[in-house]
């Protein structure tokens, strides 16, 4: 698996309509006021920044809660409206809008809605490219996500280009031995293995293993190391290096 909804046809337009929040959450009384605030903000208060910000906080909280419940399609609908709210508050070209588009793309990717994910993530990348924004770590994650979507769309060569660009960006900012590059290296190895380039994959996995072992690991680091070792073993087996595969 790669390391890292039902959206509307055009989820990025600021819409002057009610999107059905009354159907998205259990009908608890405490939710009714919040939904009313959100509907009012989207429908008739797009120039009232305070109300928009309140609606955005509500939308983001509901999206996160739905994701924890495994209701990702509903969460994606709400994240699409978060993009509209962020654009109304911060403008179309802000880093806030890029981040909201990135989060929408990740949610849609998780729901296997790859076309929607690609539309959102490419818009996020375009905002960075056109405005020279400085949040480089997010830009690296944008290229990682583009790679994941392309890989899921069975476009491994294009995915490889995005993974390599992610590594280039992160190494330019953090140096050549930064652990933020580990997910991209793991995915580069997957692409190489798929192409039969097992020796290249082994080299990449060795590099990822060194980076993973160089940091004091949390649970995610342990998972990365386990995945790297497994993938490296598979690559060794494919070229007959059974001793190294153990």
PDB file of C-alpha atoms in Angstrom:
ATOM      1  CA  UNK A   1       0.000   0.000   0.000  1.00  0.00           C
ATOM      2  CA  UNK A   2       1.159   3.513  -0.657  1.00  0.00           C
ATOM      3  CA  UNK A   3       2.561   5.460   2.276  1.00  0.00           C
ATOM      4  CA  UNK A   4       0.795   8.684   3.327  1.00  0.00           C
ATOM      5  CA  UNK A   5     -16.112  10.770  -1.215  1.00  0.00           C
ATOM      6  CA  UNK A   6     -18.326  11.750  -2.915  1.00  0.00           C
ATOM      7  CA  UNK A   7     -17.513  15.290  -3.954  1.00  0.00           C
ATOM      8  CA  UNK A   8     -19.690  17.418  -6.166  1.00  0.00           C
ATOM      9  CA  UNK A   9     -18.843  17.833  -9.833  1.00  0.00           C
ATOM     10  CA  UNK A  10     -17.434  21.283  -9.084  1.00  0.00           C
ATOM     11  CA  UNK A  11     -16.672  21.407  -5.361  1.00  0.00           C
ATOM     12  CA  UNK A  12     -14.505  24.536  -5.601  1.00  0.00           C
ATOM     13  CA  UNK A  13     -17.096  27.123  -6.561  1.00  0.00           C
ATOM     14  CA  UNK A  14     -18.488  29.251  -3.728  1.00  0.00           C
ATOM     15  CA  UNK A  15     -22.046  28.032  -3.797  1.00  0.00           C
ATOM     16  CA  UNK A  16     -25.137  30.005  -2.819  1.00  0.00           C
ATOM     17  CA  UNK A  17     -27.174  26.983  -1.867  1.00  0.00           C
ATOM     18  CA  UNK A  18     -27.854  24.729   1.100  1.00  0.00           C
ATOM     19  CA  UNK A  19     -25.822  21.525   0.848  1.00  0.00           C
ATOM     20  CA  UNK A  20     -27.887  19.252   3.039  1.00  0.00           C
ATOM     21  CA  UNK A  21     -26.073  19.388   6.357  1.00  0.00           C
ATOM     22  CA  UNK A  22     -29.288  18.332   8.049  1.00  0.00           C
ATOM     23  CA  UNK A  23     -28.795  14.897   6.507  1.00  0.00           C
ATOM     24  CA  UNK A  24     -25.136  14.478   7.352  1.00  0.00           C
ATOM     25  CA  UNK A  25     -25.103  14.020  11.112  1.00  0.00           C
ATOM     26  CA  UNK A  26     -27.330  12.323  13.685  1.00  0.00           C
ATOM     27  CA  UNK A  27     -30.345  14.510  14.504  1.00  0.00           C
ATOM     28  CA  UNK A  28     -29.182  15.651  17.917  1.00  0.00           C
ATOM     29  CA  UNK A  29     -30.530  18.909  19.207  1.00  0.00           C
ATOM     30  CA  UNK A  30     -27.083  20.330  19.884  1.00  0.00           C
ATOM     31  CA  UNK A  31     -26.285  20.062  16.166  1.00  0.00           C
ATOM     32  CA  UNK A  32     -29.273  22.049  14.951  1.00  0.00           C
ATOM     33  CA  UNK A  33     -27.941  25.473  15.902  1.00  0.00           C
ATOM     34  CA  UNK A  34     -24.540  24.710  14.380  1.00  0.00           C
ATOM     35  CA  UNK A  35     -26.072  23.573  11.107  1.00  0.00           C
ATOM     36  CA  UNK A  36     -28.202  26.686  11.004  1.00  0.00           C
ATOM     37  CA  UNK A  37     -25.098  28.863  11.471  1.00  0.00           C
ATOM     38  CA  UNK A  38     -23.291  27.029   8.695  1.00  0.00           C
ATOM     39  CA  UNK A  39     -26.187  27.225   6.252  1.00  0.00           C
ATOM     40  CA  UNK A  40     -26.664  30.912   6.987  1.00  0.00           C
ATOM     41  CA  UNK A  41     -22.964  31.614   6.421  1.00  0.00           C
ATOM     42  CA  UNK A  42     -22.830  29.786   3.109  1.00  0.00           C
ATOM     43  CA  UNK A  43     -26.120  31.114   1.776  1.00  0.00           C
ATOM     44  CA  UNK A  44     -26.254  34.740   2.848  1.00  0.00           C
ATOM     45  CA  UNK A  45     -23.206  35.890   4.791  1.00  0.00           C
ATOM     46  CA  UNK A  46     -20.283  35.460   2.459  1.00  0.00           C
ATOM     47  CA  UNK A  47     -19.102  38.985   3.283  1.00  0.00           C
ATOM     48  CA  UNK A  48     -19.318  38.518   7.060  1.00  0.00           C
ATOM     49  CA  UNK A  49     -15.858  37.233   7.966  1.00  0.00           C
ATOM     50  CA  UNK A  50     -16.662  36.377  11.575  1.00  0.00           C
ATOM     51  CA  UNK A  51     -19.629  34.243  10.618  1.00  0.00           C
ATOM     52  CA  UNK A  52     -17.656  32.602   7.857  1.00  0.00           C
ATOM     53  CA  UNK A  53     -14.835  31.766  10.274  1.00  0.00           C
ATOM     54  CA  UNK A  54     -17.315  30.327  12.740  1.00  0.00           C
ATOM     55  CA  UNK A  55     -18.868  28.244   9.979  1.00  0.00           C
ATOM     56  CA  UNK A  56     -15.420  27.069   8.891  1.00  0.00           C
ATOM     57  CA  UNK A  57     -14.522  25.941  12.412  1.00  0.00           C
ATOM     58  CA  UNK A  58     -17.784  24.027  12.527  1.00  0.00           C
ATOM     59  CA  UNK A  59     -17.253  22.445   9.122  1.00  0.00           C
ATOM     60  CA  UNK A  60     -13.697  21.336   9.915  1.00  0.00           C
ATOM     61  CA  UNK A  61     -14.776  19.860  13.224  1.00  0.00           C
ATOM     62  CA  UNK A  62     -17.628  17.961  11.602  1.00  0.00           C
ATOM     63  CA  UNK A  63     -15.380  16.665   8.823  1.00  0.00           C
ATOM     64  CA  UNK A  64     -12.831  15.381  11.341  1.00  0.00           C
ATOM     65  CA  UNK A  65     -15.566  13.743  13.414  1.00  0.00           C
ATOM     66  CA  UNK A  66     -17.055  12.037  10.365  1.00  0.00           C
ATOM     67  CA  UNK A  67     -13.629  10.757   9.291  1.00  0.00           C
ATOM     68  CA  UNK A  68     -13.142   9.196  12.732  1.00  0.00           C
ATOM     69  CA  UNK A  69     -16.503   7.471  12.267  1.00  0.00           C
ATOM     70  CA  UNK A  70     -15.422   6.143   8.873  1.00  0.00           C
ATOM     71  CA  UNK A  71     -18.015   8.308   7.098  1.00  0.00           C
ATOM     72  CA  UNK A  72     -15.487   9.587   4.595  1.00  0.00           C
ATOM     73  CA  UNK A  73     -17.849  10.352   1.737  1.00  0.00           C
ATOM     74  CA  UNK A  74     -19.807  12.737   3.953  1.00  0.00           C
ATOM     75  CA  UNK A  75     -16.548  14.209   5.259  1.00  0.00           C
ATOM     76  CA  UNK A  76     -15.452  14.893   1.681  1.00  0.00           C
ATOM     77  CA  UNK A  77     -18.643  16.847   0.996  1.00  0.00           C
ATOM     78  CA  UNK A  78     -17.979  18.990   4.051  1.00  0.00           C
ATOM     79  CA  UNK A  79     -14.314  19.511   3.134  1.00  0.00           C
ATOM     80  CA  UNK A  80     -15.443  20.702  -0.298  1.00  0.00           C
ATOM     81  CA  UNK A  81     -17.524  23.364   1.413  1.00  0.00           C
ATOM     82  CA  UNK A  82     -14.605  24.188   3.684  1.00  0.00           C
ATOM     83  CA  UNK A  83     -12.674  25.094   0.546  1.00  0.00           C
ATOM     84  CA  UNK A  84     -15.476  27.464  -0.451  1.00  0.00           C
ATOM     85  CA  UNK A  85     -15.470  29.035   2.999  1.00  0.00           C
ATOM     86  CA  UNK A  86     -11.677  29.389   3.084  1.00  0.00           C
ATOM     87  CA  UNK A  87     -11.733  31.064  -0.319  1.00  0.00           C
ATOM     88  CA  UNK A  88     -14.401  33.486   0.859  1.00  0.00           C
ATOM     89  CA  UNK A  89     -12.337  34.337   3.956  1.00  0.00           C
ATOM     90  CA  UNK A  90      -8.756  34.341   2.650  1.00  0.00           C
ATOM     91  CA  UNK A  91      -9.059  34.623  -1.128  1.00  0.00           C
ATOM     92  CA  UNK A  92      -8.404  32.198  -3.950  1.00  0.00           C
ATOM     93  CA  UNK A  93      -4.597  32.368  -3.878  1.00  0.00           C
ATOM     94  CA  UNK A  94      -3.775  32.054  -0.183  1.00  0.00           C
ATOM     95  CA  UNK A  95      -1.850  29.300   1.566  1.00  0.00           C
ATOM     96  CA  UNK A  96      -5.021  28.636   3.582  1.00  0.00           C
ATOM     97  CA  UNK A  97      -6.869  27.809   0.374  1.00  0.00           C
ATOM     98  CA  UNK A  98      -4.007  25.601  -0.816  1.00  0.00           C
ATOM     99  CA  UNK A  99      -4.074  23.715   2.500  1.00  0.00           C
ATOM    100  CA  UNK A 100      -7.856  23.254   2.338  1.00  0.00           C
ATOM    101  CA  UNK A 101      -7.573  21.913  -1.218  1.00  0.00           C
ATOM    102  CA  UNK A 102      -4.813  19.555  -0.102  1.00  0.00           C
ATOM    103  CA  UNK A 103      -6.976  18.209   2.735  1.00  0.00           C
ATOM    104  CA  UNK A 104      -9.885  17.746   0.341  1.00  0.00           C
ATOM    105  CA  UNK A 105      -7.610  15.868  -2.061  1.00  0.00           C
ATOM    106  CA  UNK A 106      -6.369  13.540   0.691  1.00  0.00           C
ATOM    107  CA  UNK A 107      -9.950  12.777   1.737  1.00  0.00           C
ATOM    108  CA  UNK A 108     -11.021  12.086  -1.847  1.00  0.00           C
ATOM    109  CA  UNK A 109      -7.938   9.919  -2.391  1.00  0.00           C
ATOM    110  CA  UNK A 110      -8.885   7.885   0.652  1.00  0.00           C
ATOM    111  CA  UNK A 111     -12.329   7.401  -0.896  1.00  0.00           C
ATOM    112  CA  UNK A 112     -10.761   6.304  -4.214  1.00  0.00           C
ATOM    113  CA  UNK A 113     -12.277   9.299  -5.985  1.00  0.00           C
ATOM    114  CA  UNK A 114      -9.064   9.871  -7.838  1.00  0.00           C
ATOM    115  CA  UNK A 115     -10.302  12.354 -10.445  1.00  0.00           C
ATOM    116  CA  UNK A 116     -11.703  14.617  -7.740  1.00  0.00           C
ATOM    117  CA  UNK A 117      -8.527  14.196  -5.711  1.00  0.00           C
ATOM    118  CA  UNK A 118      -6.385  15.142  -8.698  1.00  0.00           C
ATOM    119  CA  UNK A 119      -8.461  18.221  -9.463  1.00  0.00           C
ATOM    120  CA  UNK A 120      -8.107  19.481  -5.898  1.00  0.00           C
ATOM    121  CA  UNK A 121      -4.408  18.700  -5.498  1.00  0.00           C
ATOM    122  CA  UNK A 122      -3.449  20.262  -8.827  1.00  0.00           C
ATOM    123  CA  UNK A 123      -5.249  23.440  -7.818  1.00  0.00           C
ATOM    124  CA  UNK A 124      -3.305  23.436  -4.555  1.00  0.00           C
ATOM    125  CA  UNK A 125      -0.022  23.012  -6.438  1.00  0.00           C
ATOM    126  CA  UNK A 126      -0.943  25.803  -8.853  1.00  0.00           C
ATOM    127  CA  UNK A 127      -1.547  28.211  -5.975  1.00  0.00           C
ATOM    128  CA  UNK A 128       1.971  27.525  -4.691  1.00  0.00           C
ATOM    129  CA  UNK A 129       3.581  27.842  -8.089  1.00  0.00           C
ATOM    130  CA  UNK A 130       1.833  31.083  -8.954  1.00  0.00           C
ATOM    131  CA  UNK A 131       2.286  32.805  -5.610  1.00  0.00           C
ATOM    132  CA  UNK A 132       5.688  31.581  -4.384  1.00  0.00           C
ATOM    133  CA  UNK A 133       4.285  30.478  -1.030  1.00  0.00           C
ATOM    134  CA  UNK A 134       6.740  29.515   1.679  1.00  0.00           C
ATOM    135  CA  UNK A 135       5.165  26.493   3.409  1.00  0.00           C
ATOM    136  CA  UNK A 136       7.555  24.075   1.740  1.00  0.00           C
ATOM    137  CA  UNK A 137       6.632  21.052   3.847  1.00  0.00           C
ATOM    138  CA  UNK A 138       3.048  21.308   2.602  1.00  0.00           C
ATOM    139  CA  UNK A 139       4.304  21.662  -0.976  1.00  0.00           C
ATOM    140  CA  UNK A 140       6.256  18.443  -0.522  1.00  0.00           C
ATOM    141  CA  UNK A 141       3.111  16.707   0.741  1.00  0.00           C
ATOM    142  CA  UNK A 142       1.208  18.067  -2.248  1.00  0.00           C
ATOM    143  CA  UNK A 143       3.651  16.365  -4.630  1.00  0.00           C
ATOM    144  CA  UNK A 144       3.547  13.179  -2.548  1.00  0.00           C
ATOM    145  CA  UNK A 145      -0.243  13.148  -2.859  1.00  0.00           C
ATOM    146  CA  UNK A 146      -0.099  13.859  -6.590  1.00  0.00           C
ATOM    147  CA  UNK A 147       2.195  10.842  -6.881  1.00  0.00           C
ATOM    148  CA  UNK A 148      -0.182   8.662  -4.874  1.00  0.00           C
ATOM    149  CA  UNK A 149      -3.144   9.639  -7.026  1.00  0.00           C
ATOM    150  CA  UNK A 150      -1.206   9.050 -10.256  1.00  0.00           C
ATOM    151  CA  UNK A 151      -0.062   5.646  -8.986  1.00  0.00           C
ATOM    152  CA  UNK A 152      -3.661   4.750  -8.143  1.00  0.00           C
ATOM    153  CA  UNK A 153      -4.626   5.810 -11.672  1.00  0.00           C
ATOM    154  CA  UNK A 154      -2.050   3.316 -13.006  1.00  0.00           C
ATOM    155  CA  UNK A 155       0.336   6.017 -14.194  1.00  0.00           C
ATOM    156  CA  UNK A 156       3.525   4.863 -12.443  1.00  0.00           C
ATOM    157  CA  UNK A 157       5.966   6.881 -14.572  1.00  0.00           C
ATOM    158  CA  UNK A 158       4.148  10.122 -13.789  1.00  0.00           C
ATOM    159  CA  UNK A 159       3.862   9.078 -10.148  1.00  0.00           C
ATOM    160  CA  UNK A 160       7.624   8.545 -10.014  1.00  0.00           C
ATOM    161  CA  UNK A 161       8.199  12.071 -11.318  1.00  0.00           C
ATOM    162  CA  UNK A 162       6.044  13.485  -8.512  1.00  0.00           C
ATOM    163  CA  UNK A 163       7.721  11.391  -5.818  1.00  0.00           C
ATOM    164  CA  UNK A 164      11.159  12.502  -7.015  1.00  0.00           C
ATOM    165  CA  UNK A 165       9.995  16.122  -7.010  1.00  0.00           C
ATOM    166  CA  UNK A 166       8.756  15.706  -3.441  1.00  0.00           C
ATOM    167  CA  UNK A 167      12.200  14.401  -2.412  1.00  0.00           C
ATOM    168  CA  UNK A 168      13.924  17.251  -4.259  1.00  0.00           C
ATOM    169  CA  UNK A 169      11.797  19.881  -2.522  1.00  0.00           C
ATOM    170  CA  UNK A 170      12.216  18.428   0.962  1.00  0.00           C
ATOM    171  CA  UNK A 171      15.954  17.814   0.592  1.00  0.00           C
ATOM    172  CA  UNK A 172      16.430  21.364  -0.693  1.00  0.00           C
ATOM    173  CA  UNK A 173      14.819  22.737   2.456  1.00  0.00           C
ATOM    174  CA  UNK A 174      15.807  20.250   5.154  1.00  0.00           C
ATOM    175  CA  UNK A 175      18.983  18.689   3.772  1.00  0.00           C
ATOM    176  CA  UNK A 176      19.692  15.282   2.219  1.00  0.00           C
ATOM    177  CA  UNK A 177      19.102  13.147   5.313  1.00  0.00           C
ATOM    178  CA  UNK A 178      15.742  14.328   6.582  1.00  0.00           C
ATOM    179  CA  UNK A 179      13.110  11.734   7.591  1.00  0.00           C
ATOM    180  CA  UNK A 180      10.323  13.674   5.862  1.00  0.00           C
ATOM    181  CA  UNK A 181      11.493  12.019   2.622  1.00  0.00           C
ATOM    182  CA  UNK A 182      10.866   8.463   3.871  1.00  0.00           C
ATOM    183  CA  UNK A 183       7.287   8.099   2.505  1.00  0.00           C
ATOM    184  CA  UNK A 184       8.416   9.226  -0.945  1.00  0.00           C
ATOM    185  CA  UNK A 185      11.369   6.820  -0.927  1.00  0.00           C
ATOM    186  CA  UNK A 186       9.069   3.942   0.022  1.00  0.00           C
ATOM    187  CA  UNK A 187       6.749   4.796  -2.844  1.00  0.00           C
ATOM    188  CA  UNK A 188       9.634   5.246  -5.288  1.00  0.00           C
ATOM    189  CA  UNK A 189      10.688   1.729  -4.370  1.00  0.00           C
ATOM    190  CA  UNK A 190       7.194   0.434  -5.149  1.00  0.00           C
ATOM    191  CA  UNK A 191       7.290   2.046  -8.585  1.00  0.00           C
ATOM    192  CA  UNK A 192      10.729   0.569  -9.287  1.00  0.00           C
ATOM    193  CA  UNK A 193       9.560  -2.879  -8.238  1.00  0.00           C
ATOM    194  CA  UNK A 194       6.518  -2.628 -10.473  1.00  0.00           C
ATOM    195  CA  UNK A 195       8.819  -1.759 -13.373  1.00  0.00           C
ATOM    196  CA  UNK A 196      11.127  -4.678 -12.591  1.00  0.00           C
ATOM    197  CA  UNK A 197      13.923  -2.381 -11.452  1.00  0.00           C
ATOM    198  CA  UNK A 198      14.621  -4.399  -8.329  1.00  0.00           C
ATOM    199  CA  UNK A 199      18.239  -3.321  -7.844  1.00  0.00           C
ATOM    200  CA  UNK A 200      17.143   0.328  -7.932  1.00  0.00           C
ATOM    201  CA  UNK A 201      14.326  -0.454  -5.521  1.00  0.00           C
ATOM    202  CA  UNK A 202      16.737  -2.108  -3.075  1.00  0.00           C
ATOM    203  CA  UNK A 203      19.015   0.946  -3.151  1.00  0.00           C
ATOM    204  CA  UNK A 204      16.054   3.233  -2.428  1.00  0.00           C
ATOM    205  CA  UNK A 205      14.797   1.009   0.390  1.00  0.00           C
ATOM    206  CA  UNK A 206      18.261   0.911   1.964  1.00  0.00           C
ATOM    207  CA  UNK A 207      18.305   4.691   1.987  1.00  0.00           C
ATOM    208  CA  UNK A 208      14.824   4.836   3.501  1.00  0.00           C
ATOM    209  CA  UNK A 209      15.883   2.265   6.126  1.00  0.00           C
ATOM    210  CA  UNK A 210      18.917   4.335   7.136  1.00  0.00           C
ATOM    211  CA  UNK A 211      16.758   7.440   7.472  1.00  0.00           C
ATOM    212  CA  UNK A 212      14.131   5.562   9.470  1.00  0.00           C
ATOM    213  CA  UNK A 213      16.732   4.107  11.839  1.00  0.00           C
ATOM    214  CA  UNK A 214      18.388   7.491  12.351  1.00  0.00           C
ATOM    215  CA  UNK A 215      15.445   8.939  14.248  1.00  0.00           C
ATOM    216  CA  UNK A 216      13.950   8.055  17.602  1.00  0.00           C
ATOM    217  CA  UNK A 217      10.907   6.215  16.344  1.00  0.00           C
ATOM    218  CA  UNK A 218       7.289   6.579  17.265  1.00  0.00           C
ATOM    219  CA  UNK A 219       4.761   3.994  16.130  1.00  0.00           C
ATOM    220  CA  UNK A 220       4.672   5.466  12.639  1.00  0.00           C
ATOM    221  CA  UNK A 221       8.454   5.133  12.320  1.00  0.00           C
ATOM    222  CA  UNK A 222       8.223   1.477  13.368  1.00  0.00           C
ATOM    223  CA  UNK A 223       5.566   0.899  10.714  1.00  0.00           C
ATOM    224  CA  UNK A 224       7.767   2.563   8.099  1.00  0.00           C
ATOM    225  CA  UNK A 225      10.741   0.373   9.043  1.00  0.00           C
ATOM    226  CA  UNK A 226       8.640  -2.790   8.919  1.00  0.00           C
ATOM    227  CA  UNK A 227       7.269  -1.859   5.507  1.00  0.00           C
ATOM    228  CA  UNK A 228      10.735  -1.010   4.192  1.00  0.00           C
ATOM    229  CA  UNK A 229      12.183  -4.339   5.361  1.00  0.00           C
ATOM    230  CA  UNK A 230       9.292  -6.295   3.878  1.00  0.00           C
ATOM    231  CA  UNK A 231       9.495  -4.513   0.526  1.00  0.00           C
ATOM    232  CA  UNK A 232      13.268  -4.869   0.422  1.00  0.00           C
ATOM    233  CA  UNK A 233      12.953  -8.588   1.090  1.00  0.00           C
ATOM    234  CA  UNK A 234      10.474  -8.981  -1.767  1.00  0.00           C
ATOM    235  CA  UNK A 235      12.853  -7.140  -4.117  1.00  0.00           C
ATOM    236  CA  UNK A 236      15.771  -9.373  -3.104  1.00  0.00           C
ATOM    237  CA  UNK A 237      13.662 -12.479  -3.732  1.00  0.00           C
ATOM    238  CA  UNK A 238      12.760 -11.255  -7.213  1.00  0.00           C
ATOM    239  CA  UNK A 239      16.418 -11.237  -8.243  1.00  0.00           C
ATOM    240  CA  UNK A 240      17.265 -14.498  -6.512  1.00  0.00           C
ATOM    241  CA  UNK A 241      19.053 -13.040  -3.480  1.00  0.00           C
ATOM    242  CA  UNK A 242      17.272 -15.298  -1.019  1.00  0.00           C
ATOM    243  CA  UNK A 243      19.830 -14.904   1.778  1.00  0.00           C
ATOM    244  CA  UNK A 244      19.408 -11.116   1.717  1.00  0.00           C
ATOM    245  CA  UNK A 245      15.634 -11.510   1.601  1.00  0.00           C
ATOM    246  CA  UNK A 246      15.536 -13.040   5.080  1.00  0.00           C
TER     247      UNK A 246
END
